């Protein structure tokens, strides 16, 4: 049925009337032109938007009022529409919002997964209040106020001087127990197959960020989790070939960096106070391009969970791998030879 077809397409209808309807079979991909569809729709009332995507067999209409949408639902659902030589039967269903679809959707880097609403508001609150930022707590976990943000480590300290961890010097405080249900959910959902043993909490105020970097291969295992709490931000991923993918990280979402996205792409957050993000708003504020809007940054706290690596890294990306660099290439930490007289 058209209903299950829409579900398959990621369009979900609601039973309560709204101003917006999906018009199944009324799409450009079904041979229906804009003029042919808008004529009967307009007879039911004034339209706000009519969205027709190039290859889809359905369209979305938003009326000025819910009353008009109801009228359209009553009169047009199940009705035949003549378009050129053919006729199609229209099926209408209410939708909460018109999904925004880019003409050419940007693909996420290989191996990157973003899961929205991974934690509830209650869990978010619990996790945030569990972090003691007071300096008195400094002896149990390493706490730093980096130029760009506040940082706190659990399990092992991440050293920014050599971008590595002292694997033989675990911190007194392990991963806080509030995190365990979240991590167990990651295992159950097969997002990770081994429990992390290191946590870095970063707190960014509006205007702060983190420079682009690849987490040191020899320091951590493959999959790295980053749980975003508080305000949303935009993280940029850069491939060595120059490709850049900006990923919006909403509050309470989980970012899973594995494979190529963990080993080859850098990730970072540009320090700024506003991000340009896609929107579904049909009437964007002045000075913004249609389909894009400005999102004001707020305080964001991220929990980055990693697993310390005990064996050299054997990833498929030797060009970016410190475990696999040729011995002839001197590393920064190598002691320098005494100079000849
Ligand atoms: C790091 O601590 O190395 C990060 O990349 C943090 C990422 C984040 O804030 O989500």
PDB file of C-alpha atoms in Angstrom, residues 16-175:
ATOM      1  CA  UNK A  16      -4.167  14.235  14.227  1.00  0.00           C
ATOM      2  CA  UNK A  17      -4.864  16.891  11.577  1.00  0.00           C
ATOM      3  CA  UNK A  18      -2.026  19.362  10.929  1.00  0.00           C
ATOM      4  CA  UNK A  19      -1.450  22.052   8.308  1.00  0.00           C
ATOM      5  CA  UNK A  20       0.777  19.725   6.242  1.00  0.00           C
ATOM      6  CA  UNK A  21      -0.084  16.695   4.168  1.00  0.00           C
ATOM      7  CA  UNK A  22       1.867  14.188   2.162  1.00  0.00           C
ATOM      8  CA  UNK A  23       0.231  13.522  -1.202  1.00  0.00           C
ATOM      9  CA  UNK A  24       1.099   9.970  -2.176  1.00  0.00           C
ATOM     10  CA  UNK A  25       1.132   9.340  -5.956  1.00  0.00           C
ATOM     11  CA  UNK A  26       1.148  13.111  -6.485  1.00  0.00           C
ATOM     12  CA  UNK A  27       4.889  13.467  -7.105  1.00  0.00           C
ATOM     13  CA  UNK A  28       7.076  14.428 -10.053  1.00  0.00           C
ATOM     14  CA  UNK A  29       8.493  10.903  -9.903  1.00  0.00           C
ATOM     15  CA  UNK A  30       4.967   9.663 -10.614  1.00  0.00           C
ATOM     16  CA  UNK A  31       4.475  11.817 -13.693  1.00  0.00           C
ATOM     17  CA  UNK A  32       2.417  14.517 -11.975  1.00  0.00           C
ATOM     18  CA  UNK A  33       3.386  18.083 -12.805  1.00  0.00           C
ATOM     19  CA  UNK A  34       3.346  20.949 -10.341  1.00  0.00           C
ATOM     20  CA  UNK A  35       0.468  22.624 -12.204  1.00  0.00           C
ATOM     21  CA  UNK A  36      -1.605  19.460 -12.315  1.00  0.00           C
ATOM     22  CA  UNK A  37      -1.253  18.900  -8.583  1.00  0.00           C
ATOM     23  CA  UNK A  38      -1.510  22.477  -7.391  1.00  0.00           C
ATOM     24  CA  UNK A  39      -4.837  23.096  -9.198  1.00  0.00           C
ATOM     25  CA  UNK A  40      -6.993  20.733  -7.075  1.00  0.00           C
ATOM     26  CA  UNK A  41      -4.987  21.529  -3.928  1.00  0.00           C
ATOM     27  CA  UNK A  42      -5.630  25.267  -4.335  1.00  0.00           C
ATOM     28  CA  UNK A  43      -9.367  24.671  -4.612  1.00  0.00           C
ATOM     29  CA  UNK A  44      -9.258  23.597  -0.942  1.00  0.00           C
ATOM     30  CA  UNK A  45      -7.595  26.772   0.322  1.00  0.00           C
ATOM     31  CA  UNK A  46      -4.500  28.944   0.256  1.00  0.00           C
ATOM     32  CA  UNK A  47      -1.178  27.106   0.063  1.00  0.00           C
ATOM     33  CA  UNK A  48       1.880  28.025   2.067  1.00  0.00           C
ATOM     34  CA  UNK A  49       4.270  25.639   0.304  1.00  0.00           C
ATOM     35  CA  UNK A  50       4.149  22.828  -2.197  1.00  0.00           C
ATOM     36  CA  UNK A  51       7.286  20.689  -2.108  1.00  0.00           C
ATOM     37  CA  UNK A  52       7.970  18.341  -4.988  1.00  0.00           C
ATOM     38  CA  UNK A  53      11.302  16.523  -5.094  1.00  0.00           C
ATOM     39  CA  UNK A  54      12.631  15.553  -8.532  1.00  0.00           C
ATOM     40  CA  UNK A  55      12.393  11.768  -8.265  1.00  0.00           C
ATOM     41  CA  UNK A  56       9.808  11.138  -5.592  1.00  0.00           C
ATOM     42  CA  UNK A  57       6.321   9.708  -6.268  1.00  0.00           C
ATOM     43  CA  UNK A  58       4.833  11.922  -3.582  1.00  0.00           C
ATOM     44  CA  UNK A  59       4.639  15.622  -2.702  1.00  0.00           C
ATOM     45  CA  UNK A  60       4.110  17.691   0.435  1.00  0.00           C
ATOM     46  CA  UNK A  61       1.650  20.508   0.790  1.00  0.00           C
ATOM     47  CA  UNK A  62       1.372  22.953   3.669  1.00  0.00           C
ATOM     48  CA  UNK A  63      -1.794  25.048   3.898  1.00  0.00           C
ATOM     49  CA  UNK A  64      -2.105  28.429   5.596  1.00  0.00           C
ATOM     50  CA  UNK A  65      -4.596  26.865   8.000  1.00  0.00           C
ATOM     51  CA  UNK A  66      -5.330  23.446   9.408  1.00  0.00           C
ATOM     52  CA  UNK A  67      -8.931  23.841   8.297  1.00  0.00           C
ATOM     53  CA  UNK A  68      -7.898  23.917   4.629  1.00  0.00           C
ATOM     54  CA  UNK A  69      -5.723  20.858   5.166  1.00  0.00           C
ATOM     55  CA  UNK A  70      -8.725  19.030   6.641  1.00  0.00           C
ATOM     56  CA  UNK A  71     -10.843  20.036   3.648  1.00  0.00           C
ATOM     57  CA  UNK A  72      -8.169  18.723   1.270  1.00  0.00           C
ATOM     58  CA  UNK A  73      -7.975  15.459   3.193  1.00  0.00           C
ATOM     59  CA  UNK A  74     -11.761  14.966   3.038  1.00  0.00           C
ATOM     60  CA  UNK A  75     -12.188  15.863  -0.623  1.00  0.00           C
ATOM     61  CA  UNK A  76      -9.019  14.674  -2.316  1.00  0.00           C
ATOM     62  CA  UNK A  77      -8.044  11.485  -0.502  1.00  0.00           C
ATOM     63  CA  UNK A  78      -8.726   8.567  -2.839  1.00  0.00           C
ATOM     64  CA  UNK A  79      -9.605  10.880  -5.747  1.00  0.00           C
ATOM     65  CA  UNK A  80      -8.331  10.346  -9.268  1.00  0.00           C
ATOM     66  CA  UNK A  81      -6.203  13.029 -10.852  1.00  0.00           C
ATOM     67  CA  UNK A  82      -5.862  13.229 -14.617  1.00  0.00           C
ATOM     68  CA  UNK A  83      -2.317  14.046 -15.659  1.00  0.00           C
ATOM     69  CA  UNK A  84      -1.641  14.026 -19.377  1.00  0.00           C
ATOM     70  CA  UNK A  85      -2.657  10.655 -20.771  1.00  0.00           C
ATOM     71  CA  UNK A  86      -2.664   8.940 -17.380  1.00  0.00           C
ATOM     72  CA  UNK A  87      -4.621   9.174 -14.225  1.00  0.00           C
ATOM     73  CA  UNK A  88      -3.345   8.571 -10.703  1.00  0.00           C
ATOM     74  CA  UNK A  89      -5.187   8.021  -7.440  1.00  0.00           C
ATOM     75  CA  UNK A  90      -4.077  10.452  -4.738  1.00  0.00           C
ATOM     76  CA  UNK A  91      -3.751   9.422  -1.116  1.00  0.00           C
ATOM     77  CA  UNK A  92      -3.347  12.134   1.493  1.00  0.00           C
ATOM     78  CA  UNK A  93      -2.043  11.855   5.040  1.00  0.00           C
ATOM     79  CA  UNK A  94      -1.208  14.439   7.701  1.00  0.00           C
ATOM     80  CA  UNK A  95       2.462  14.955   8.564  1.00  0.00           C
ATOM     81  CA  UNK A  96       3.991  16.852  11.493  1.00  0.00           C
ATOM     82  CA  UNK A  97       6.592  18.533   9.323  1.00  0.00           C
ATOM     83  CA  UNK A  98       7.785  18.509   5.758  1.00  0.00           C
ATOM     84  CA  UNK A  99      11.110  16.681   5.709  1.00  0.00           C
ATOM     85  CA  UNK A 100      13.914  18.768   4.392  1.00  0.00           C
ATOM     86  CA  UNK A 101      15.845  17.090   1.673  1.00  0.00           C
ATOM     87  CA  UNK A 102      18.945  18.424   0.036  1.00  0.00           C
ATOM     88  CA  UNK A 103      19.160  18.170  -3.743  1.00  0.00           C
ATOM     89  CA  UNK A 104      22.468  16.352  -3.426  1.00  0.00           C
ATOM     90  CA  UNK A 105      22.724  14.922   0.051  1.00  0.00           C
ATOM     91  CA  UNK A 106      26.273  14.978   1.435  1.00  0.00           C
ATOM     92  CA  UNK A 107      27.393  11.557   2.496  1.00  0.00           C
ATOM     93  CA  UNK A 108      28.836  11.104   5.942  1.00  0.00           C
ATOM     94  CA  UNK A 109      32.448   9.898   6.015  1.00  0.00           C
ATOM     95  CA  UNK A 110      32.711   6.102   5.752  1.00  0.00           C
ATOM     96  CA  UNK A 111      32.397   4.532   9.186  1.00  0.00           C
ATOM     97  CA  UNK A 112      30.668   7.506  10.812  1.00  0.00           C
ATOM     98  CA  UNK A 113      27.305   6.991  12.498  1.00  0.00           C
ATOM     99  CA  UNK A 114      25.197   9.659  14.190  1.00  0.00           C
ATOM    100  CA  UNK A 115      22.425   8.463  16.501  1.00  0.00           C
ATOM    101  CA  UNK A 116      19.947  11.150  17.567  1.00  0.00           C
ATOM    102  CA  UNK A 117      18.297  11.139  21.010  1.00  0.00           C
ATOM    103  CA  UNK A 118      20.689   8.485  22.285  1.00  0.00           C
ATOM    104  CA  UNK A 119      20.186   9.580  25.895  1.00  0.00           C
ATOM    105  CA  UNK A 120      17.055  10.945  27.570  1.00  0.00           C
ATOM    106  CA  UNK A 121      16.860  14.397  29.166  1.00  0.00           C
ATOM    107  CA  UNK A 122      17.051  12.725  32.584  1.00  0.00           C
ATOM    108  CA  UNK A 123      20.226  10.857  31.637  1.00  0.00           C
ATOM    109  CA  UNK A 124      21.711  14.039  30.201  1.00  0.00           C
ATOM    110  CA  UNK A 125      21.083  15.827  33.490  1.00  0.00           C
ATOM    111  CA  UNK A 126      22.541  12.936  35.485  1.00  0.00           C
ATOM    112  CA  UNK A 127      25.693  12.797  33.361  1.00  0.00           C
ATOM    113  CA  UNK A 128      26.249  16.556  33.497  1.00  0.00           C
ATOM    114  CA  UNK A 129      25.781  16.850  37.249  1.00  0.00           C
ATOM    115  CA  UNK A 130      28.139  13.893  37.744  1.00  0.00           C
ATOM    116  CA  UNK A 131      31.100  15.954  36.520  1.00  0.00           C
ATOM    117  CA  UNK A 132      32.801  17.848  39.315  1.00  0.00           C
ATOM    118  CA  UNK A 133      34.636  20.767  37.744  1.00  0.00           C
ATOM    119  CA  UNK A 134      35.887  22.148  41.083  1.00  0.00           C
ATOM    120  CA  UNK A 135      39.684  22.428  41.303  1.00  0.00           C
ATOM    121  CA  UNK A 136      39.561  20.624  44.699  1.00  0.00           C
ATOM    122  CA  UNK A 137      38.740  17.499  42.727  1.00  0.00           C
ATOM    123  CA  UNK A 138      41.913  17.909  40.682  1.00  0.00           C
ATOM    124  CA  UNK A 139      43.920  15.257  42.536  1.00  0.00           C
ATOM    125  CA  UNK A 140      41.629  12.409  41.451  1.00  0.00           C
ATOM    126  CA  UNK A 141      41.285  13.234  37.800  1.00  0.00           C
ATOM    127  CA  UNK A 142      43.384  15.394  35.583  1.00  0.00           C
ATOM    128  CA  UNK A 143      41.655  18.652  34.804  1.00  0.00           C
ATOM    129  CA  UNK A 144      42.891  21.253  32.416  1.00  0.00           C
ATOM    130  CA  UNK A 145      41.564  24.509  31.198  1.00  0.00           C
ATOM    131  CA  UNK A 146      42.895  24.516  27.670  1.00  0.00           C
ATOM    132  CA  UNK A 147      42.837  27.791  25.817  1.00  0.00           C
ATOM    133  CA  UNK A 148      39.832  26.645  23.884  1.00  0.00           C
ATOM    134  CA  UNK A 149      37.755  24.711  26.397  1.00  0.00           C
ATOM    135  CA  UNK A 150      37.555  22.920  29.761  1.00  0.00           C
ATOM    136  CA  UNK A 151      38.761  19.330  29.775  1.00  0.00           C
ATOM    137  CA  UNK A 152      38.669  16.508  32.281  1.00  0.00           C
ATOM    138  CA  UNK A 153      39.931  12.941  31.971  1.00  0.00           C
ATOM    139  CA  UNK A 154      38.870   9.668  33.575  1.00  0.00           C
ATOM    140  CA  UNK A 155      40.513   6.261  33.429  1.00  0.00           C
ATOM    141  CA  UNK A 156      43.698   7.572  31.830  1.00  0.00           C
ATOM    142  CA  UNK A 157      44.981  11.051  31.261  1.00  0.00           C
ATOM    143  CA  UNK A 158      45.211  12.156  27.672  1.00  0.00           C
ATOM    144  CA  UNK A 159      48.419  14.141  27.280  1.00  0.00           C
ATOM    145  CA  UNK A 160      48.188  16.975  24.803  1.00  0.00           C
ATOM    146  CA  UNK A 161      51.993  17.380  24.691  1.00  0.00           C
ATOM    147  CA  UNK A 162      52.527  14.044  22.916  1.00  0.00           C
ATOM    148  CA  UNK A 163      48.894  13.271  21.953  1.00  0.00           C
ATOM    149  CA  UNK A 164      49.103  10.016  23.842  1.00  0.00           C
ATOM    150  CA  UNK A 165      48.270   8.315  27.133  1.00  0.00           C
ATOM    151  CA  UNK A 166      50.449   6.856  29.874  1.00  0.00           C
ATOM    152  CA  UNK A 167      49.105   3.324  29.569  1.00  0.00           C
ATOM    153  CA  UNK A 168      50.762   2.207  32.805  1.00  0.00           C
ATOM    154  CA  UNK A 169      49.461   5.106  34.867  1.00  0.00           C
ATOM    155  CA  UNK A 170      45.711   4.781  35.252  1.00  0.00           C
ATOM    156  CA  UNK A 171      44.020   7.658  37.066  1.00  0.00           C
ATOM    157  CA  UNK A 172      42.454   7.107  40.488  1.00  0.00           C
ATOM    158  CA  UNK A 173      39.025   7.840  39.017  1.00  0.00           C
ATOM    159  CA  UNK A 174      37.737   5.454  36.374  1.00  0.00           C
ATOM    160  CA  UNK A 175      34.780   6.136  34.080  1.00  0.00           C
TER     161      UNK A 175
END
